[in-house]
Amino acid sequence: MSRPTISDLAKAANVGISTVDRVLNGRDPVRPQTAERVLAAAEKIGFHGVTAIKRRLENEKPRVKLGFLLKQSHRKLYRMWAEVLTKAVETYPEAHGRAIIRFDDELTPEQTADTMLSMSRECDAISVITSDHPQINQAVDGLEQEGIPVFTMISDLTARGRTGYVGNDCVKKGRTAAWFIDNLNPNPGKVAVFVGSHRYLSQELCEMGFRSYFRESAPDFQMMETLGTREEPEIAYEITQRLLKSEDNWVGLYVAGGGITGVMRALRECDTTSSNRLVVVAHELTNETRAGLADGVIKAVLSHPPVLLAETLVRAMVDALDTHRTPSVTQHLLPFEIFTAANI
């Protein structure tokens, strides 16, 4: 049986002979997706130049530097995100990637904007987790004009120039938290929401969905004023302690932002009827929230799928750097994971 020819390979890959020739000899550029299709066809029909095609693809992968501006470095959650994102960049199959991680410990708009501008001098594209503020949005719009794609991760921005968002449908997330509190409580009572900051769009939308569920489906529950933790466990601890002492009929708490470890500490220290009946729903499965589910302090955790989010974000950032693509704003809404004591 004769060996497959270039003509056979072109037919199998559904491309022209000239395209196969460019893939094999590297004289002219070929879109990565097309080259991958030629490689797959070559492997399928047993074409003798598979090794050369693989070498060509490897050599022509773009080299990209992707920057990620995360929040407080002292929080284990964001150190976890740093590890997952770094791995996603380094293992991304269609580019030679390098991850540049920065942490925003001050959480001020000025510092965030300055850090983004600084990162733009060493990164090809940037992703941020940050609050929605005019100074930050101005920085995003400025970077867009300079050709630096900026993506939002977990919490979106209103900046006109942001390139895309990767995260959850936060309204559905809030409604799901409310569903748990409604269905796990035998009797209606008072319900509270903790947010890290009122400027995080993700938390604002989670709160919106949470309140809309009770307004539409469980009106006998009484919504308390939303309280801010500034993303600090100690503040969440103090607020939780105060409410346990002052609110006799407090039955539900949705921690839509940072501070869950402070809430858990307060509940463990206050082993009373009030604390034991409180249904707590939190975000993000970590070692701490896993322990909270195990001992019953937390009833449910709604979590971003870390690996899927990181891989989706990296792919979107690399795609945004492809000069062959038409620039557009992309939105990737990923399903959130639901954890209880029964499935951790």
PDB file of C-alpha atoms in Angstrom, residues 54-324:
ATOM      1  CA  LYS A  54       4.141  18.852  15.219  1.00  0.00           C
ATOM      2  CA  ARG A  55       7.497  20.633  15.236  1.00  0.00           C
ATOM      3  CA  ARG A  56       6.082  23.439  13.128  1.00  0.00           C
ATOM      4  CA  LEU A  57       3.099  23.878  15.428  1.00  0.00           C
ATOM      5  CA  GLU A  58       5.276  23.913  18.532  1.00  0.00           C
ATOM      6  CA  ASN A  59       7.675  26.472  17.077  1.00  0.00           C
ATOM      7  CA  GLU A  60       4.884  28.756  15.909  1.00  0.00           C
ATOM      8  CA  LYS A  61       2.938  28.887  19.152  1.00  0.00           C
ATOM      9  CA  PRO A  62       2.717  32.507  20.303  1.00  0.00           C
ATOM     10  CA  ARG A  63       4.634  33.567  23.401  1.00  0.00           C
ATOM     11  CA  VAL A  64       2.322  35.441  25.742  1.00  0.00           C
ATOM     12  CA  LYS A  65       2.624  37.074  29.139  1.00  0.00           C
ATOM     13  CA  LEU A  66      -0.693  37.099  30.970  1.00  0.00           C
ATOM     14  CA  GLY A  67      -1.150  39.247  34.069  1.00  0.00           C
ATOM     15  CA  PHE A  68      -3.562  38.567  36.920  1.00  0.00           C
ATOM     16  CA  LEU A  69      -4.344  41.176  39.565  1.00  0.00           C
ATOM     17  CA  LEU A  70      -5.860  39.363  42.535  1.00  0.00           C
ATOM     18  CA  LYS A  71      -6.969  40.610  45.927  1.00  0.00           C
ATOM     19  CA  GLN A  72      -5.390  40.298  49.365  1.00  0.00           C
ATOM     20  CA  SER A  73      -2.283  38.103  49.406  1.00  0.00           C
ATOM     21  CA  HIS A  74      -2.909  37.054  53.021  1.00  0.00           C
ATOM     22  CA  ARG A  75      -6.124  35.254  52.062  1.00  0.00           C
ATOM     23  CA  LYS A  76      -5.721  31.581  51.179  1.00  0.00           C
ATOM     24  CA  LEU A  77      -8.473  31.858  48.589  1.00  0.00           C
ATOM     25  CA  TYR A  78      -6.469  34.224  46.408  1.00  0.00           C
ATOM     26  CA  ARG A  79      -3.259  32.292  46.847  1.00  0.00           C
ATOM     27  CA  MET A  80      -5.211  29.284  45.579  1.00  0.00           C
ATOM     28  CA  TRP A  81      -6.368  31.294  42.576  1.00  0.00           C
ATOM     29  CA  ALA A  82      -2.762  32.315  41.899  1.00  0.00           C
ATOM     30  CA  GLU A  83      -1.703  28.663  41.757  1.00  0.00           C
ATOM     31  CA  VAL A  84      -4.615  27.569  39.559  1.00  0.00           C
ATOM     32  CA  LEU A  85      -4.174  30.454  37.119  1.00  0.00           C
ATOM     33  CA  THR A  86      -0.417  29.943  36.876  1.00  0.00           C
ATOM     34  CA  LYS A  87      -0.916  26.269  36.059  1.00  0.00           C
ATOM     35  CA  ALA A  88      -3.581  27.092  33.461  1.00  0.00           C
ATOM     36  CA  VAL A  89      -1.207  29.497  31.711  1.00  0.00           C
ATOM     37  CA  GLU A  90       1.777  27.160  31.791  1.00  0.00           C
ATOM     38  CA  THR A  91      -0.203  24.185  30.479  1.00  0.00           C
ATOM     39  CA  TYR A  92      -2.239  26.057  27.861  1.00  0.00           C
ATOM     40  CA  PRO A  93      -1.701  23.952  24.720  1.00  0.00           C
ATOM     41  CA  GLU A  94      -1.916  26.693  22.085  1.00  0.00           C
ATOM     42  CA  ALA A  95       0.692  29.141  23.418  1.00  0.00           C
ATOM     43  CA  HIS A  96       3.920  29.374  25.363  1.00  0.00           C
ATOM     44  CA  GLY A  97       2.570  31.278  28.333  1.00  0.00           C
ATOM     45  CA  ARG A  98       3.992  32.997  31.369  1.00  0.00           C
ATOM     46  CA  ALA A  99       1.762  34.073  34.262  1.00  0.00           C
ATOM     47  CA  ILE A 100       2.485  37.330  36.096  1.00  0.00           C
ATOM     48  CA  ILE A 101       0.625  37.452  39.412  1.00  0.00           C
ATOM     49  CA  ARG A 102       0.112  40.580  41.504  1.00  0.00           C
ATOM     50  CA  PHE A 103      -1.906  41.023  44.694  1.00  0.00           C
ATOM     51  CA  ASP A 104      -3.880  44.123  45.645  1.00  0.00           C
ATOM     52  CA  ASP A 105      -3.494  44.360  49.422  1.00  0.00           C
ATOM     53  CA  GLU A 106      -4.677  47.952  49.880  1.00  0.00           C
ATOM     54  CA  LEU A 107      -7.964  47.576  47.954  1.00  0.00           C
ATOM     55  CA  THR A 108      -8.050  51.294  47.117  1.00  0.00           C
ATOM     56  CA  PRO A 109      -9.093  52.419  43.615  1.00  0.00           C
ATOM     57  CA  GLU A 110      -5.922  54.477  43.239  1.00  0.00           C
ATOM     58  CA  GLN A 111      -3.646  51.559  44.073  1.00  0.00           C
ATOM     59  CA  THR A 112      -5.594  49.172  41.857  1.00  0.00           C
ATOM     60  CA  ALA A 113      -5.460  51.534  38.874  1.00  0.00           C
ATOM     61  CA  ASP A 114      -1.739  52.189  39.397  1.00  0.00           C
ATOM     62  CA  THR A 115      -0.988  48.462  39.614  1.00  0.00           C
ATOM     63  CA  MET A 116      -2.922  47.758  36.417  1.00  0.00           C
ATOM     64  CA  LEU A 117      -0.981  50.439  34.560  1.00  0.00           C
ATOM     65  CA  SER A 118       2.286  49.070  35.924  1.00  0.00           C
ATOM     66  CA  MET A 119       1.373  45.527  34.859  1.00  0.00           C
ATOM     67  CA  SER A 120       0.550  46.720  31.352  1.00  0.00           C
ATOM     68  CA  ARG A 121       4.243  47.442  30.807  1.00  0.00           C
ATOM     69  CA  GLU A 122       5.132  43.755  31.208  1.00  0.00           C
ATOM     70  CA  CYS A 123       1.936  41.918  30.205  1.00  0.00           C
ATOM     71  CA  ASP A 124       0.216  41.301  26.880  1.00  0.00           C
ATOM     72  CA  ALA A 125      -3.219  40.983  28.514  1.00  0.00           C
ATOM     73  CA  ILE A 126      -4.513  41.523  32.049  1.00  0.00           C
ATOM     74  CA  SER A 127      -7.284  40.038  34.195  1.00  0.00           C
ATOM     75  CA  VAL A 128      -8.522  41.651  37.400  1.00  0.00           C
ATOM     76  CA  ILE A 129     -10.719  40.952  40.405  1.00  0.00           C
ATOM     77  CA  THR A 130     -11.666  44.378  41.662  1.00  0.00           C
ATOM     78  CA  SER A 131     -14.422  46.773  42.636  1.00  0.00           C
ATOM     79  CA  ASP A 132     -16.333  48.920  40.159  1.00  0.00           C
ATOM     80  CA  HIS A 133     -14.967  52.458  40.546  1.00  0.00           C
ATOM     81  CA  PRO A 134     -14.525  55.386  38.107  1.00  0.00           C
ATOM     82  CA  GLN A 135     -10.747  55.455  38.569  1.00  0.00           C
ATOM     83  CA  ILE A 136     -10.441  51.742  37.846  1.00  0.00           C
ATOM     84  CA  ASN A 137     -12.768  51.963  34.856  1.00  0.00           C
ATOM     85  CA  GLN A 138     -10.746  54.879  33.494  1.00  0.00           C
ATOM     86  CA  ALA A 139      -7.592  52.765  33.752  1.00  0.00           C
ATOM     87  CA  VAL A 140      -9.300  49.903  31.911  1.00  0.00           C
ATOM     88  CA  ASP A 141     -10.474  52.210  29.126  1.00  0.00           C
ATOM     89  CA  GLY A 142      -6.984  53.680  28.810  1.00  0.00           C
ATOM     90  CA  LEU A 143      -5.396  50.246  28.509  1.00  0.00           C
ATOM     91  CA  GLU A 144      -7.937  49.255  25.873  1.00  0.00           C
ATOM     92  CA  GLN A 145      -6.912  52.271  23.801  1.00  0.00           C
ATOM     93  CA  GLU A 146      -3.280  51.173  24.116  1.00  0.00           C
ATOM     94  CA  GLY A 147      -4.141  47.701  22.829  1.00  0.00           C
ATOM     95  CA  ILE A 148      -3.941  45.862  26.170  1.00  0.00           C
ATOM     96  CA  PRO A 149      -6.980  43.576  26.619  1.00  0.00           C
ATOM     97  CA  VAL A 150      -8.414  43.690  30.153  1.00  0.00           C
ATOM     98  CA  PHE A 151     -10.652  40.897  31.414  1.00  0.00           C
ATOM     99  CA  THR A 152     -12.711  40.783  34.579  1.00  0.00           C
ATOM    100  CA  MET A 153     -12.709  37.616  36.642  1.00  0.00           C
ATOM    101  CA  ILE A 154     -15.433  36.683  39.149  1.00  0.00           C
ATOM    102  CA  SER A 155     -16.710  40.288  39.433  1.00  0.00           C
ATOM    103  CA  ASP A 156     -17.428  42.412  36.368  1.00  0.00           C
ATOM    104  CA  LEU A 157     -16.859  46.125  35.736  1.00  0.00           C
ATOM    105  CA  THR A 158     -18.908  48.779  33.953  1.00  0.00           C
ATOM    106  CA  ALA A 159     -15.838  49.969  32.020  1.00  0.00           C
ATOM    107  CA  ARG A 160     -16.645  50.429  28.346  1.00  0.00           C
ATOM    108  CA  GLY A 161     -13.227  49.145  27.334  1.00  0.00           C
ATOM    109  CA  ARG A 162     -13.137  45.874  29.204  1.00  0.00           C
ATOM    110  CA  THR A 163     -12.583  42.966  26.824  1.00  0.00           C
ATOM    111  CA  GLY A 164     -14.557  40.252  28.580  1.00  0.00           C
ATOM    112  CA  TYR A 165     -15.887  38.682  31.767  1.00  0.00           C
ATOM    113  CA  VAL A 166     -15.437  35.161  33.097  1.00  0.00           C
ATOM    114  CA  GLY A 167     -17.472  34.131  36.129  1.00  0.00           C
ATOM    115  CA  ASN A 168     -20.891  33.026  37.355  1.00  0.00           C
ATOM    116  CA  ASP A 169     -24.397  34.298  36.771  1.00  0.00           C
ATOM    117  CA  CYS A 170     -24.500  36.157  40.073  1.00  0.00           C
ATOM    118  CA  VAL A 171     -28.254  36.779  40.106  1.00  0.00           C
ATOM    119  CA  LYS A 172     -28.869  33.021  39.886  1.00  0.00           C
ATOM    120  CA  LYS A 173     -26.242  32.495  42.560  1.00  0.00           C
ATOM    121  CA  GLY A 174     -28.044  34.834  44.946  1.00  0.00           C
ATOM    122  CA  ARG A 175     -31.395  33.225  44.235  1.00  0.00           C
ATOM    123  CA  THR A 176     -29.902  29.792  44.913  1.00  0.00           C
ATOM    124  CA  ALA A 177     -28.568  30.973  48.282  1.00  0.00           C
ATOM    125  CA  ALA A 178     -32.038  32.249  49.138  1.00  0.00           C
ATOM    126  CA  TRP A 179     -33.593  28.937  48.087  1.00  0.00           C
ATOM    127  CA  PHE A 180     -31.405  27.076  50.583  1.00  0.00           C
ATOM    128  CA  ILE A 181     -32.309  29.410  53.440  1.00  0.00           C
ATOM    129  CA  ASP A 182     -36.006  29.209  52.576  1.00  0.00           C
ATOM    130  CA  ASN A 183     -36.124  25.427  52.278  1.00  0.00           C
ATOM    131  CA  LEU A 184     -33.867  24.575  55.237  1.00  0.00           C
ATOM    132  CA  ASN A 185     -35.808  26.698  57.702  1.00  0.00           C
ATOM    133  CA  PRO A 186     -38.958  25.199  59.248  1.00  0.00           C
ATOM    134  CA  ASN A 187     -40.254  28.685  60.083  1.00  0.00           C
ATOM    135  CA  PRO A 188     -39.672  32.110  58.525  1.00  0.00           C
ATOM    136  CA  GLY A 189     -37.554  34.674  60.334  1.00  0.00           C
ATOM    137  CA  LYS A 190     -34.998  37.389  59.768  1.00  0.00           C
ATOM    138  CA  VAL A 191     -32.401  37.040  57.011  1.00  0.00           C
ATOM    139  CA  ALA A 192     -29.142  38.958  56.563  1.00  0.00           C
ATOM    140  CA  VAL A 193     -26.640  39.480  53.744  1.00  0.00           C
ATOM    141  CA  PHE A 194     -22.944  40.258  54.270  1.00  0.00           C
ATOM    142  CA  VAL A 195     -20.998  41.801  51.386  1.00  0.00           C
ATOM    143  CA  GLY A 196     -17.316  42.652  51.280  1.00  0.00           C
ATOM    144  CA  SER A 197     -17.971  45.951  49.535  1.00  0.00           C
ATOM    145  CA  HIS A 198     -20.978  47.547  47.896  1.00  0.00           C
ATOM    146  CA  ARG A 199     -18.774  48.350  44.892  1.00  0.00           C
ATOM    147  CA  TYR A 200     -18.287  44.741  43.770  1.00  0.00           C
ATOM    148  CA  LEU A 201     -20.786  44.183  40.973  1.00  0.00           C
ATOM    149  CA  SER A 202     -20.785  40.431  41.587  1.00  0.00           C
ATOM    150  CA  GLN A 203     -21.834  40.910  45.194  1.00  0.00           C
ATOM    151  CA  GLU A 204     -24.409  43.543  44.267  1.00  0.00           C
ATOM    152  CA  LEU A 205     -25.962  41.154  41.749  1.00  0.00           C
ATOM    153  CA  CYS A 206     -25.858  38.260  44.224  1.00  0.00           C
ATOM    154  CA  GLU A 207     -27.678  40.433  46.746  1.00  0.00           C
ATOM    155  CA  MET A 208     -30.198  41.466  44.087  1.00  0.00           C
ATOM    156  CA  GLY A 209     -30.986  37.847  43.229  1.00  0.00           C
ATOM    157  CA  PHE A 210     -31.128  36.917  46.915  1.00  0.00           C
ATOM    158  CA  ARG A 211     -33.633  39.639  47.761  1.00  0.00           C
ATOM    159  CA  SER A 212     -35.723  39.056  44.647  1.00  0.00           C
ATOM    160  CA  TYR A 213     -36.203  35.386  45.586  1.00  0.00           C
ATOM    161  CA  PHE A 214     -37.597  36.249  49.022  1.00  0.00           C
ATOM    162  CA  ARG A 215     -39.741  39.036  47.591  1.00  0.00           C
ATOM    163  CA  GLU A 216     -41.260  36.692  45.012  1.00  0.00           C
ATOM    164  CA  SER A 217     -41.198  33.245  46.631  1.00  0.00           C
ATOM    165  CA  ALA A 218     -40.848  33.585  50.420  1.00  0.00           C
ATOM    166  CA  PRO A 219     -42.324  36.933  51.508  1.00  0.00           C
ATOM    167  CA  ASP A 220     -42.803  35.793  55.124  1.00  0.00           C
ATOM    168  CA  PHE A 221     -39.057  36.121  55.722  1.00  0.00           C
ATOM    169  CA  GLN A 222     -37.894  39.553  56.885  1.00  0.00           C
ATOM    170  CA  MET A 223     -34.872  40.993  55.088  1.00  0.00           C
ATOM    171  CA  MET A 224     -32.402  42.831  57.309  1.00  0.00           C
ATOM    172  CA  GLU A 225     -30.137  45.653  56.167  1.00  0.00           C
ATOM    173  CA  THR A 226     -27.146  44.508  54.112  1.00  0.00           C
ATOM    174  CA  LEU A 227     -23.915  44.797  56.090  1.00  0.00           C
ATOM    175  CA  GLY A 228     -20.368  45.254  54.797  1.00  0.00           C
ATOM    176  CA  THR A 229     -17.347  43.322  56.070  1.00  0.00           C
ATOM    177  CA  ARG A 230     -14.676  45.134  54.015  1.00  0.00           C
ATOM    178  CA  GLU A 231     -13.525  41.597  53.132  1.00  0.00           C
ATOM    179  CA  GLU A 232     -12.110  41.242  56.661  1.00  0.00           C
ATOM    180  CA  PRO A 233     -12.892  38.202  58.874  1.00  0.00           C
ATOM    181  CA  GLU A 234     -12.530  40.252  62.064  1.00  0.00           C
ATOM    182  CA  ILE A 235     -15.251  42.679  60.996  1.00  0.00           C
ATOM    183  CA  ALA A 236     -17.504  39.781  59.967  1.00  0.00           C
ATOM    184  CA  TYR A 237     -16.847  38.191  63.365  1.00  0.00           C
ATOM    185  CA  GLU A 238     -17.900  41.330  65.234  1.00  0.00           C
ATOM    186  CA  ILE A 239     -21.045  41.823  63.140  1.00  0.00           C
ATOM    187  CA  THR A 240     -22.074  38.193  63.601  1.00  0.00           C
ATOM    188  CA  GLN A 241     -21.563  38.387  67.355  1.00  0.00           C
ATOM    189  CA  ARG A 242     -23.647  41.543  67.560  1.00  0.00           C
ATOM    190  CA  LEU A 243     -26.525  40.098  65.554  1.00  0.00           C
ATOM    191  CA  LEU A 244     -26.550  36.870  67.563  1.00  0.00           C
ATOM    192  CA  LYS A 245     -27.040  38.927  70.704  1.00  0.00           C
ATOM    193  CA  SER A 246     -29.569  41.403  69.329  1.00  0.00           C
ATOM    194  CA  GLU A 247     -31.708  39.403  66.881  1.00  0.00           C
ATOM    195  CA  ASP A 248     -33.817  36.677  68.495  1.00  0.00           C
ATOM    196  CA  ASN A 249     -35.382  35.453  65.266  1.00  0.00           C
ATOM    197  CA  TRP A 250     -32.319  35.482  62.985  1.00  0.00           C
ATOM    198  CA  VAL A 251     -32.587  32.350  60.827  1.00  0.00           C
ATOM    199  CA  GLY A 252     -30.564  32.973  57.654  1.00  0.00           C
ATOM    200  CA  LEU A 253     -27.246  34.482  56.576  1.00  0.00           C
ATOM    201  CA  TYR A 254     -25.815  34.774  53.074  1.00  0.00           C
ATOM    202  CA  VAL A 255     -22.114  35.680  53.031  1.00  0.00           C
ATOM    203  CA  ALA A 256     -21.794  37.035  49.494  1.00  0.00           C
ATOM    204  CA  GLY A 257     -18.311  38.505  50.057  1.00  0.00           C
ATOM    205  CA  GLY A 258     -15.243  37.975  52.200  1.00  0.00           C
ATOM    206  CA  GLY A 259     -15.309  37.289  55.917  1.00  0.00           C
ATOM    207  CA  ILE A 260     -16.755  33.789  56.206  1.00  0.00           C
ATOM    208  CA  THR A 261     -13.999  32.592  58.563  1.00  0.00           C
ATOM    209  CA  GLY A 262     -14.977  35.345  60.992  1.00  0.00           C
ATOM    210  CA  VAL A 263     -18.616  34.287  60.790  1.00  0.00           C
ATOM    211  CA  MET A 264     -17.662  30.683  61.471  1.00  0.00           C
ATOM    212  CA  ARG A 265     -15.576  31.651  64.488  1.00  0.00           C
ATOM    213  CA  ALA A 266     -18.425  33.651  65.997  1.00  0.00           C
ATOM    214  CA  LEU A 267     -20.897  30.797  65.514  1.00  0.00           C
ATOM    215  CA  ARG A 268     -18.561  28.217  67.024  1.00  0.00           C
ATOM    216  CA  GLU A 269     -17.990  30.391  70.077  1.00  0.00           C
ATOM    217  CA  CYS A 270     -21.713  31.032  70.549  1.00  0.00           C
ATOM    218  CA  ASP A 271     -23.250  27.577  70.890  1.00  0.00           C
ATOM    219  CA  THR A 272     -26.821  28.710  71.497  1.00  0.00           C
ATOM    220  CA  THR A 273     -30.237  28.055  70.011  1.00  0.00           C
ATOM    221  CA  SER A 274     -29.862  31.196  67.889  1.00  0.00           C
ATOM    222  CA  SER A 275     -26.551  30.138  66.380  1.00  0.00           C
ATOM    223  CA  ASN A 276     -27.580  26.511  65.881  1.00  0.00           C
ATOM    224  CA  ARG A 277     -30.708  27.357  63.887  1.00  0.00           C
ATOM    225  CA  LEU A 278     -28.934  29.857  61.632  1.00  0.00           C
ATOM    226  CA  VAL A 279     -28.712  28.638  58.025  1.00  0.00           C
ATOM    227  CA  VAL A 280     -25.489  30.009  56.544  1.00  0.00           C
ATOM    228  CA  VAL A 281     -24.704  29.992  52.819  1.00  0.00           C
ATOM    229  CA  ALA A 282     -21.236  31.067  51.673  1.00  0.00           C
ATOM    230  CA  HIS A 283     -19.095  31.324  48.555  1.00  0.00           C
ATOM    231  CA  GLU A 284     -16.031  29.334  47.432  1.00  0.00           C
ATOM    232  CA  LEU A 285     -15.009  25.884  48.638  1.00  0.00           C
ATOM    233  CA  THR A 286     -11.770  26.224  50.619  1.00  0.00           C
ATOM    234  CA  ASN A 287     -10.299  24.185  53.455  1.00  0.00           C
ATOM    235  CA  GLU A 288     -12.074  26.519  55.883  1.00  0.00           C
ATOM    236  CA  THR A 289     -15.523  26.371  54.272  1.00  0.00           C
ATOM    237  CA  ARG A 290     -15.158  22.621  53.792  1.00  0.00           C
ATOM    238  CA  ALA A 291     -14.614  22.313  57.557  1.00  0.00           C
ATOM    239  CA  GLY A 292     -17.631  24.550  58.120  1.00  0.00           C
ATOM    240  CA  LEU A 293     -19.795  22.256  56.024  1.00  0.00           C
ATOM    241  CA  ALA A 294     -18.468  19.211  57.852  1.00  0.00           C
ATOM    242  CA  ASP A 295     -19.353  20.503  61.317  1.00  0.00           C
ATOM    243  CA  GLY A 296     -22.644  22.080  60.252  1.00  0.00           C
ATOM    244  CA  VAL A 297     -21.745  25.740  60.769  1.00  0.00           C
ATOM    245  CA  ILE A 298     -22.291  26.284  57.026  1.00  0.00           C
ATOM    246  CA  LYS A 299     -25.169  24.579  55.234  1.00  0.00           C
ATOM    247  CA  ALA A 300     -24.185  25.251  51.608  1.00  0.00           C
ATOM    248  CA  VAL A 301     -21.292  26.662  49.593  1.00  0.00           C
ATOM    249  CA  LEU A 302     -21.719  28.073  46.088  1.00  0.00           C
ATOM    250  CA  SER A 303     -18.348  27.930  44.391  1.00  0.00           C
ATOM    251  CA  HIS A 304     -16.671  28.909  41.133  1.00  0.00           C
ATOM    252  CA  PRO A 305     -15.199  25.855  39.353  1.00  0.00           C
ATOM    253  CA  PRO A 306     -11.543  26.895  39.713  1.00  0.00           C
ATOM    254  CA  VAL A 307      -9.918  24.824  36.970  1.00  0.00           C
ATOM    255  CA  LEU A 308     -12.680  25.476  34.433  1.00  0.00           C
ATOM    256  CA  LEU A 309     -12.659  29.198  35.207  1.00  0.00           C
ATOM    257  CA  ALA A 310      -8.882  29.460  34.919  1.00  0.00           C
ATOM    258  CA  GLU A 311      -8.742  27.535  31.642  1.00  0.00           C
ATOM    259  CA  THR A 312     -11.647  29.523  30.173  1.00  0.00           C
ATOM    260  CA  LEU A 313     -10.063  32.815  31.200  1.00  0.00           C
ATOM    261  CA  VAL A 314      -6.641  31.940  29.793  1.00  0.00           C
ATOM    262  CA  ARG A 315      -8.181  30.819  26.499  1.00  0.00           C
ATOM    263  CA  ALA A 316     -10.164  34.064  26.247  1.00  0.00           C
ATOM    264  CA  MET A 317      -7.082  36.172  26.993  1.00  0.00           C
ATOM    265  CA  VAL A 318      -4.967  34.393  24.379  1.00  0.00           C
ATOM    266  CA  ASP A 319      -7.789  34.615  21.826  1.00  0.00           C
ATOM    267  CA  ALA A 320      -8.015  38.366  22.421  1.00  0.00           C
ATOM    268  CA  LEU A 321      -4.372  38.658  21.349  1.00  0.00           C
ATOM    269  CA  ASP A 322      -5.048  36.913  18.026  1.00  0.00           C
ATOM    270  CA  THR A 323      -4.776  39.638  15.393  1.00  0.00           C
ATOM    271  CA  HIS A 324      -6.832  37.536  12.970  1.00  0.00           C
TER     272      HIS A 324
END
